[in-house]
PDB file of C-alpha atoms and ligand atoms in Angstrom:
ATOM      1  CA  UNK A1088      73.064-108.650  38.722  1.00 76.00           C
ATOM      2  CA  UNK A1089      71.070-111.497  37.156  1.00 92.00           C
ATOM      3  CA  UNK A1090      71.727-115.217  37.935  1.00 96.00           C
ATOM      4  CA  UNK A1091      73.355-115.794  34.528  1.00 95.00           C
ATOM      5  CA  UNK A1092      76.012-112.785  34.658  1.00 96.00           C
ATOM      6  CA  UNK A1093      77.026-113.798  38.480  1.00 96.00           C
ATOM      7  CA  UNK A1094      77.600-117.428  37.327  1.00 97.00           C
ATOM      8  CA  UNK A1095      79.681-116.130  34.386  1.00 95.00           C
ATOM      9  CA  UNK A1096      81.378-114.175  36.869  1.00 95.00           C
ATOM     10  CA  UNK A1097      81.819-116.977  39.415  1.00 96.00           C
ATOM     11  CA  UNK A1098      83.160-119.427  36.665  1.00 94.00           C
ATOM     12  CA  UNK A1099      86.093-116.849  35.641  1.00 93.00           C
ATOM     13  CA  UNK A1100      87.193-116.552  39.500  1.00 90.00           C
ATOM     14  CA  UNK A1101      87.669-120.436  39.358  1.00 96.00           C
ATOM     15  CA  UNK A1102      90.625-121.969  38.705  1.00 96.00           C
ATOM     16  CA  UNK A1103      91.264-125.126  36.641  1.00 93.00           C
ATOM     17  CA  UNK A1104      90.155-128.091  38.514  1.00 92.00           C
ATOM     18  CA  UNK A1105      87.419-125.906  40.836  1.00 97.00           C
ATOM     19  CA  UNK A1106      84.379-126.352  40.272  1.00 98.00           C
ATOM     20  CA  UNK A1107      81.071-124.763  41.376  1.00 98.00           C
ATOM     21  CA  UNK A1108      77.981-125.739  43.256  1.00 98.00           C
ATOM     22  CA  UNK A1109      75.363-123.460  42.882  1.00 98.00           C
ATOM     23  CA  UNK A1110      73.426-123.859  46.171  1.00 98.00           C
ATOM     24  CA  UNK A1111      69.815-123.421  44.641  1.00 98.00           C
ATOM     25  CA  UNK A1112      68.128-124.161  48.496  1.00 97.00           C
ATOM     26  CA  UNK A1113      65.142-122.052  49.335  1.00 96.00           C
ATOM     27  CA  UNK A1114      65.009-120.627  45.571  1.00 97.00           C
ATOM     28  CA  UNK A1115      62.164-122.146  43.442  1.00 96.00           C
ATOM     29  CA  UNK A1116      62.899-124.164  40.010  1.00 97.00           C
ATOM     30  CA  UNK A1117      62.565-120.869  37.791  1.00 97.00           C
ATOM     31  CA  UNK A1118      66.079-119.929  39.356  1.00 97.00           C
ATOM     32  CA  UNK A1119      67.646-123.210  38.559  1.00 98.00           C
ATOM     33  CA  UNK A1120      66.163-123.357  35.227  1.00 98.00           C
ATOM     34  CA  UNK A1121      67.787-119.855  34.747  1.00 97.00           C
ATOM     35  CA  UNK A1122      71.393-121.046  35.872  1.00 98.00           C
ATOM     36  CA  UNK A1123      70.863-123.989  34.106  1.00 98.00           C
ATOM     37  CA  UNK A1124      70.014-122.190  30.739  1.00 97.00           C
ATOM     38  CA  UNK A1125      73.315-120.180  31.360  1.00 95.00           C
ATOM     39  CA  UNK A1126      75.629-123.453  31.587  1.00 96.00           C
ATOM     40  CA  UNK A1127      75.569-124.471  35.141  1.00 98.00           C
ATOM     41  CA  UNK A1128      75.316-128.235  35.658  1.00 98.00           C
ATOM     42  CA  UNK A1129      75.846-128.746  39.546  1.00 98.00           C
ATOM     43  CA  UNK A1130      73.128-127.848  42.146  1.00 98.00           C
ATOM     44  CA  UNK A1131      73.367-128.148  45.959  1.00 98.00           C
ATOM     45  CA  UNK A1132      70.496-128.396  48.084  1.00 98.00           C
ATOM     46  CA  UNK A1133      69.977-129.056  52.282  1.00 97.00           C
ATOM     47  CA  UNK A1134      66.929-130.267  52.608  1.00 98.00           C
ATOM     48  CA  UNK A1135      65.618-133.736  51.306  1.00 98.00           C
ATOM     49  CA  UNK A1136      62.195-132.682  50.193  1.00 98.00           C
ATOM     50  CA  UNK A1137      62.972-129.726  48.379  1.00 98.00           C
ATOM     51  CA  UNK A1138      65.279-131.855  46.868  1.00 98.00           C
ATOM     52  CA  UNK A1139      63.166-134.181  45.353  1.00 98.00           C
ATOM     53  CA  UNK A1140      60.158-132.016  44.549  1.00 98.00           C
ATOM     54  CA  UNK A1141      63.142-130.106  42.498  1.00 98.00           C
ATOM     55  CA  UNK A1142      64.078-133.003  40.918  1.00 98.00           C
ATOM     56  CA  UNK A1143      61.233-133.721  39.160  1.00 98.00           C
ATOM     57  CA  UNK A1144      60.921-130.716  37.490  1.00 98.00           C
ATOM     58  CA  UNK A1145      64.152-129.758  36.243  1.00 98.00           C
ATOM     59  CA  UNK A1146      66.189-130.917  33.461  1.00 98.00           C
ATOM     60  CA  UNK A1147      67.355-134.553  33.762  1.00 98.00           C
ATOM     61  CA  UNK A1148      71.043-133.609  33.042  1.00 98.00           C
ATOM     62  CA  UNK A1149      71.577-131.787  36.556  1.00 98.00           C
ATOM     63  CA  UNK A1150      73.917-133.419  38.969  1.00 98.00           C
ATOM     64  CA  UNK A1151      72.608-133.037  42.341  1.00 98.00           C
ATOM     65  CA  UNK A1152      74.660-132.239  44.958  1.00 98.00           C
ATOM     66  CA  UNK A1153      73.300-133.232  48.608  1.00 98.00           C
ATOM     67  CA  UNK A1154      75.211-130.320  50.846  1.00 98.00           C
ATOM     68  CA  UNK A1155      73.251-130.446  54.259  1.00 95.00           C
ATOM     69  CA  UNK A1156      73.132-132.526  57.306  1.00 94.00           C
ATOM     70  CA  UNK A1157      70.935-136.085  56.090  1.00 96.00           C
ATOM     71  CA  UNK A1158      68.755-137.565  58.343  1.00 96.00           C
ATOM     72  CA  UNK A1159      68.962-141.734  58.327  1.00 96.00           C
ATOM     73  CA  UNK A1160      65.567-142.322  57.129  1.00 97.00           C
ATOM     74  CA  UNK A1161      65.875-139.330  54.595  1.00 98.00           C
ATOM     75  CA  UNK A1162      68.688-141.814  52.696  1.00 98.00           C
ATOM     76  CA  UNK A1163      66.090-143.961  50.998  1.00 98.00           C
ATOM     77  CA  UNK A1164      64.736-140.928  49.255  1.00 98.00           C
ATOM     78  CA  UNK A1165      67.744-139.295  47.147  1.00 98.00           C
ATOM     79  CA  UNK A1166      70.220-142.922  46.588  1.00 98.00           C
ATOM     80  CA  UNK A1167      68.195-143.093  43.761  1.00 98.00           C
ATOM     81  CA  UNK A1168      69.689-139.842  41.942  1.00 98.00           C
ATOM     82  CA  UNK A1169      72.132-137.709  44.575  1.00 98.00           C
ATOM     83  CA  UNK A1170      75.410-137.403  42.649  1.00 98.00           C
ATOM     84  CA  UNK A1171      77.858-136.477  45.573  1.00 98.00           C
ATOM     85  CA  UNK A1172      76.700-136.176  49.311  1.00 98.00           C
ATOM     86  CA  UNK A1173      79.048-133.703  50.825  1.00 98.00           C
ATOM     87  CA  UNK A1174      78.371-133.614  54.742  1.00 95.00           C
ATOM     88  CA  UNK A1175      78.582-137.244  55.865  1.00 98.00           C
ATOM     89  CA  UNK A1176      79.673-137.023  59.131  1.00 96.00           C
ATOM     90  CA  UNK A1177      79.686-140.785  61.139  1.00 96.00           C
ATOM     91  CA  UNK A1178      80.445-143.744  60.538  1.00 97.00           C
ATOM     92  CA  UNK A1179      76.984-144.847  61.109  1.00 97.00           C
ATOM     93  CA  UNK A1180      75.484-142.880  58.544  1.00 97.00           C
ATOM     94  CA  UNK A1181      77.993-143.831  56.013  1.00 98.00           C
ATOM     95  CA  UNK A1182      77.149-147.563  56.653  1.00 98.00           C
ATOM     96  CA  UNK A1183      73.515-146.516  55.868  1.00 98.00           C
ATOM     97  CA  UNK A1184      74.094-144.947  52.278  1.00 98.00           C
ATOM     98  CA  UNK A1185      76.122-148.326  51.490  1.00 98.00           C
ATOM     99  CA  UNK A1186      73.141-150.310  52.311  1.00 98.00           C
ATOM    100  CA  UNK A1187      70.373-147.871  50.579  1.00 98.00           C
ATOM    101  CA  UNK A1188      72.876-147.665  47.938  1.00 98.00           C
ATOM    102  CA  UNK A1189      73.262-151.380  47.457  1.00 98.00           C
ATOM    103  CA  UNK A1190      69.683-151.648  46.844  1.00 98.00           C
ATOM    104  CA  UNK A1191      69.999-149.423  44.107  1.00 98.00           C
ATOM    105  CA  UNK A1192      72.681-151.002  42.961  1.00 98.00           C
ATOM    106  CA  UNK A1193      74.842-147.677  42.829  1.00 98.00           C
ATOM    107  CA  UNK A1194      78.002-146.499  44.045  1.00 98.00           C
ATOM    108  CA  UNK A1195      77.403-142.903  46.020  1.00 98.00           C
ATOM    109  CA  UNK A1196      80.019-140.723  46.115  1.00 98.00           C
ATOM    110  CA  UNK A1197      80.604-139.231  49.226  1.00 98.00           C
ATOM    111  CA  UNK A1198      82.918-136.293  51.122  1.00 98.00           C
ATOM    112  CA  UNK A1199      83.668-136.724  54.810  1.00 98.00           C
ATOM    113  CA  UNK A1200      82.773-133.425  56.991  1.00 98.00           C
ATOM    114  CA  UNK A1201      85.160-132.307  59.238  1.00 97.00           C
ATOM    115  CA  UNK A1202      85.157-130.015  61.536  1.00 96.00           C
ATOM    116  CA  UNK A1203      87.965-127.246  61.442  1.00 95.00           C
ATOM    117  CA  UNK A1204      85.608-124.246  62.690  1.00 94.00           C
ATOM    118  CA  UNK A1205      85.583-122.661  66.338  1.00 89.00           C
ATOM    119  CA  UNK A1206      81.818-122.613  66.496  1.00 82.00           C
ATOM    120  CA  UNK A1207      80.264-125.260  68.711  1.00 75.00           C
ATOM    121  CA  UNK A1208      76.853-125.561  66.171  1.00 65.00           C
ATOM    122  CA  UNK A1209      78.146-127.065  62.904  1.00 63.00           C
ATOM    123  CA  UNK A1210      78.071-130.331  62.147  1.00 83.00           C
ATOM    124  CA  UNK A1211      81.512-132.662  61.527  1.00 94.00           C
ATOM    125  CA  UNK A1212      84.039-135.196  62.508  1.00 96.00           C
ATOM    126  CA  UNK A1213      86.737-133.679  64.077  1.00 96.00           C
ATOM    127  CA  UNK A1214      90.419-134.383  62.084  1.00 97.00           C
ATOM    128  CA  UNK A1215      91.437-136.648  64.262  1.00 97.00           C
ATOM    129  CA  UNK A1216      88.137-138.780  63.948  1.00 97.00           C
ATOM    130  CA  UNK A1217      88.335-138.464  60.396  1.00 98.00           C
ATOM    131  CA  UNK A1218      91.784-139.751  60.262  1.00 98.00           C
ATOM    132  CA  UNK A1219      90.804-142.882  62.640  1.00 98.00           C
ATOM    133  CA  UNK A1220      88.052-143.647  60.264  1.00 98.00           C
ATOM    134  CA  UNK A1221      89.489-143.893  57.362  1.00 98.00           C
ATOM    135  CA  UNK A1222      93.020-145.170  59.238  1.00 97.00           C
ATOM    136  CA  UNK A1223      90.361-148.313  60.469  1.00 97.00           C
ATOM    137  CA  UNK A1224      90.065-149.738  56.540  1.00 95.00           C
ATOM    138  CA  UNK A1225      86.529-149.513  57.357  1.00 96.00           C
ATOM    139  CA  UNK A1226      86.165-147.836  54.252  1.00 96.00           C
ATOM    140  CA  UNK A1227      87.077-150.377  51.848  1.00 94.00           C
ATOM    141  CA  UNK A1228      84.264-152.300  53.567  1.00 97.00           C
ATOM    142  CA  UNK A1229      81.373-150.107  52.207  1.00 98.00           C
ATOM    143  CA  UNK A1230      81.610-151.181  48.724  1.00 98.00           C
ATOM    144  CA  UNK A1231      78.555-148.940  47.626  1.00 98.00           C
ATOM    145  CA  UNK A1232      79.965-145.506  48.729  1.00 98.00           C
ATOM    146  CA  UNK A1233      83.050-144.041  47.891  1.00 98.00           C
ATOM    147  CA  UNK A1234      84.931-141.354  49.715  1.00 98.00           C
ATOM    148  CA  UNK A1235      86.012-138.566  47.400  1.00 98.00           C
ATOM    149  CA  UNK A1236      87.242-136.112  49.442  1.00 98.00           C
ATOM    150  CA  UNK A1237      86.470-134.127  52.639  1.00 98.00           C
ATOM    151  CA  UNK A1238      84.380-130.882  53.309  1.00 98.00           C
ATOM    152  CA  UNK A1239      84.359-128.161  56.231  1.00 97.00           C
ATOM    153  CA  UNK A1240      83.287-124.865  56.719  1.00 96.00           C
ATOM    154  CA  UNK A1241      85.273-121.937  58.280  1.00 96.00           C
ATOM    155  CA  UNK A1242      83.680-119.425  60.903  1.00 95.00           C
ATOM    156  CA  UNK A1243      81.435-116.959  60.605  1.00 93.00           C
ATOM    157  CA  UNK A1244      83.517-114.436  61.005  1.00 94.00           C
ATOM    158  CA  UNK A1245      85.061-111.161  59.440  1.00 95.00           C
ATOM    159  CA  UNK A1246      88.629-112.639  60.326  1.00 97.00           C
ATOM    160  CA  UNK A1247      90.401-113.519  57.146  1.00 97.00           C
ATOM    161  CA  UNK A1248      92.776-114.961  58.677  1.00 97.00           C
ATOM    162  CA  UNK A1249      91.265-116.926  60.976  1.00 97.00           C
ATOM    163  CA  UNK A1250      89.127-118.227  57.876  1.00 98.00           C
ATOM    164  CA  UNK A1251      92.210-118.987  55.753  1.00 98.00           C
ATOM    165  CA  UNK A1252      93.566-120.902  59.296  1.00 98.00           C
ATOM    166  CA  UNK A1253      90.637-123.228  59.344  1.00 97.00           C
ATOM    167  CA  UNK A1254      90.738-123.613  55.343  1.00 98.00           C
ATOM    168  CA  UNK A1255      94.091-124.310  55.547  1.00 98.00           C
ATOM    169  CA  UNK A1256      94.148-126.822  58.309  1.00 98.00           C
ATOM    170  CA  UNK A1257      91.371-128.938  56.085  1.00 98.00           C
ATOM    171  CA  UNK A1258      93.432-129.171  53.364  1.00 98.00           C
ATOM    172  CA  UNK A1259      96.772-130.088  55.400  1.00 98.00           C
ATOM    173  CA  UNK A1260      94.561-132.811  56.706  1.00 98.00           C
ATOM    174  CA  UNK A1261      93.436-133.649  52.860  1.00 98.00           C
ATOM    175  CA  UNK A1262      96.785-134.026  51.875  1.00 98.00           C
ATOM    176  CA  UNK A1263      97.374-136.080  54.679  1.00 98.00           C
ATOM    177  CA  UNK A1264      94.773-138.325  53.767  1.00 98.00           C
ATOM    178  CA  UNK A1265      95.673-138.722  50.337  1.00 98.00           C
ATOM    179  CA  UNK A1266      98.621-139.583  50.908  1.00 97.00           C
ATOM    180  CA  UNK A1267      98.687-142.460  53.672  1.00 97.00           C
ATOM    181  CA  UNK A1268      95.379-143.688  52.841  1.00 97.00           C
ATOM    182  CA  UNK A1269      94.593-143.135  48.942  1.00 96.00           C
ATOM    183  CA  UNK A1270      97.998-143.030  46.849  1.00 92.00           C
ATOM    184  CA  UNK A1271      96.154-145.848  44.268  1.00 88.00           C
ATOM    185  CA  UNK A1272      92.435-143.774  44.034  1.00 93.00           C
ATOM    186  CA  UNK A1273      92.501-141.201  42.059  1.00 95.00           C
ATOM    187  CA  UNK A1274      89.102-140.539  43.276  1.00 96.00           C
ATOM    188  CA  UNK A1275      89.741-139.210  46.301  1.00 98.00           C
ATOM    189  CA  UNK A1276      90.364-135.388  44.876  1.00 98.00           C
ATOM    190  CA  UNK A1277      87.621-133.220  46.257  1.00 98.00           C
ATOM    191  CA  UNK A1278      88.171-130.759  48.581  1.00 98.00           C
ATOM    192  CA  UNK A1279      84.747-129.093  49.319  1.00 98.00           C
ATOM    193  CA  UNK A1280      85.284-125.411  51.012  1.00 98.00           C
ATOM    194  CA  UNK A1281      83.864-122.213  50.662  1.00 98.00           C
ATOM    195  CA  UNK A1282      80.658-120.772  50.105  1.00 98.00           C
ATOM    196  CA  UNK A1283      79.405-116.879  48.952  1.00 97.00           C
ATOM    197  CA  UNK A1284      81.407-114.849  51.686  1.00 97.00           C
ATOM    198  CA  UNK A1285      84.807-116.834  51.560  1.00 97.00           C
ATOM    199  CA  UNK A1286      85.321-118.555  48.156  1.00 97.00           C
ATOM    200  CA  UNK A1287      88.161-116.757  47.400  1.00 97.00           C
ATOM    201  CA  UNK A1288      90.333-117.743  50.149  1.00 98.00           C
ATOM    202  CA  UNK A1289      89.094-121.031  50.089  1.00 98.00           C
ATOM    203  CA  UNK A1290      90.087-121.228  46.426  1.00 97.00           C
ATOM    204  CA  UNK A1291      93.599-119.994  47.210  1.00 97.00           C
ATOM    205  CA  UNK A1292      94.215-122.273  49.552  1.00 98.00           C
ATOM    206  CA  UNK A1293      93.113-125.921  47.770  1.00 98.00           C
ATOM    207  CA  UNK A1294      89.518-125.642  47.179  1.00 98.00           C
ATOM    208  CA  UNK A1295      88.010-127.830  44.553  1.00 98.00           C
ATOM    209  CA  UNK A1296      84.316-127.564  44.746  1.00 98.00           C
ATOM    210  CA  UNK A1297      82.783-123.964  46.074  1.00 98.00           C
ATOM    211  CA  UNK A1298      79.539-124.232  47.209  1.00 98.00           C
ATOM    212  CA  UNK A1299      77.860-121.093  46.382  1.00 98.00           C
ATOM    213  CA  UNK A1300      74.058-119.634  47.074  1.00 98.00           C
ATOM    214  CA  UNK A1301      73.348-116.049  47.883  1.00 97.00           C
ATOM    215  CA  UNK A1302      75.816-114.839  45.796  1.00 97.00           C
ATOM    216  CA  UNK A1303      74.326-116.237  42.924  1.00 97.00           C
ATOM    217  CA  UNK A1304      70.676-116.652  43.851  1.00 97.00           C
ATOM    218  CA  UNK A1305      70.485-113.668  46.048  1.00 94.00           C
ATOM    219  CA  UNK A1306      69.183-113.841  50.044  1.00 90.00           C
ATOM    220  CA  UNK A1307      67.157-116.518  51.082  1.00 87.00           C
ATOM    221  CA  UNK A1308      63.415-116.120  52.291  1.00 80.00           C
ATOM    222  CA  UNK A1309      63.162-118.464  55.388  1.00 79.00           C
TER     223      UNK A1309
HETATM  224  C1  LIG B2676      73.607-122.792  52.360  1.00 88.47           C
HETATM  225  C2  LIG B2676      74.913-123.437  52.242  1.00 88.47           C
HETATM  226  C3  LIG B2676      75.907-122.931  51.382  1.00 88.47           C
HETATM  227  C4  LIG B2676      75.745-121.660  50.562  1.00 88.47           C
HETATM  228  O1  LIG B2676      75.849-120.519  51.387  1.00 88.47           O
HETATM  229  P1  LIG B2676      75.949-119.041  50.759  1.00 88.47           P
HETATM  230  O2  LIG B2676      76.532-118.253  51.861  1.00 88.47           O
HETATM  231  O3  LIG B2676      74.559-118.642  50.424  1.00 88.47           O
HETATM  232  O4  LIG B2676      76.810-119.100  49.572  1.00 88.47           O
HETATM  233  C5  LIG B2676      77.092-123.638  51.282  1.00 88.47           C
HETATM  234  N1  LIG B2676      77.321-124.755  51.982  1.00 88.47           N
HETATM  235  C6  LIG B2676      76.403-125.262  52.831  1.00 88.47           C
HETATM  236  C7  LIG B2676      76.720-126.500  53.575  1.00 88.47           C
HETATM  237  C8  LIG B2676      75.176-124.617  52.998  1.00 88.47           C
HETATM  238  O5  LIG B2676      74.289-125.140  53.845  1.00 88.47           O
END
């Protein structure tokens, strides 16, 4: 299958309202430039170099999504352009956007990671750290990030059910959230779950942003 025949397969799996990050990380610009000929508008990447070597050859129009785990001193670099930051994960880091941010006189969008799988390796704040933050009011502090939603990411594992659990449990938590803490911003809507292996249960139960690489790009050379 060729990039531009999985994305048009990808897009009619979506729902209304979901939309897709095509997670371009470890692929070179040809690839993007091939999605991006075929439609697709929203590219994910992990690593802050790649990132910005990326950006300067691809089409001005992308919105780049930053999906992995950003270093403090790596900020600096992508404030100038990132277009959501999905895995934001402290407090402290958050505070460190607002003041990169400020310099560039934006307003970064950002999701909260949390932390719903059973593995001890990935990165998040667990719900009930995510609820004290943004229970603290801390939040409306930061006045040059905005928190748009939350993202996770289930297991690796063949359990569907276990993976629809974890899923599941983020979005009780998102509705939570929205709820208490954000019934007059309509910005907080983003529910980030579910990448190449489980974006169909992640879609059927709330998903609003898929983050999706292999299946698209193919596997990764490390
Ligand atoms: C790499 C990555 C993805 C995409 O994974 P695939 O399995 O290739 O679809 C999604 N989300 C995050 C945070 C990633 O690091």
């Amino acid at each position: 299958m060729s990039i531009s025949s999985e994305i048009q397969r990808l897009k009619q799996d979506l729902p209304k309202g979901t939309d897709l990050v095509a997670v371009s990380k470890f692929h070179p610009a040809e690839a993007i430039q091939e999605a991006y000929t075929s439609g697709q508008r929203i590219f994910g990447e992990s690593r802050v170099q790649e990132l910005c070597e990326k950006v300067k050859v691809c089409p001005a129009d992308i919105e780049w999504h930053f999906i992995g785990h950003l270093q403090t001193n790596k900020i600096k670099q992508i404030v100038p352009f990132v277009s959501l930051i999905h895995g934001v994960d402290s407090l402290s880091l958050l505070q460190e956007i607002n003041k990169e941010a400020a310099k560039n006189e934006r307003i970064i969008p950002c999701l909260l990671q949390v932390f719903v799988a059973q593995e001890e390796t990935k990165f998040g704040l667990s719900p009930k750290e995510c609820r004290d933050l943004v229970a603290s009011g801390i939040l409306k502090e930061l006045h040059f990030v905005r928190v748009h939603g939350l993202m996770g990411m289930a297991s690796l594992t063949e359990n569907q059910e276990q993976i629809r659990t974890e899923f599941h449990t983020l979005k009780v938590l998102f509705d939570e959230l929205n709820f208490t803490f954000f019934q007059n911003d309509p910005s907080f809507c983003e529910l980030s779950m579910g990448m190449s292996d489980d974006y169909m249960i992640a879609i059927s139960e709330g998903s609003t942003l898929v983050r999706i690489g292999s299946k698209i790009f193919g596997h990764r050379v490390y």
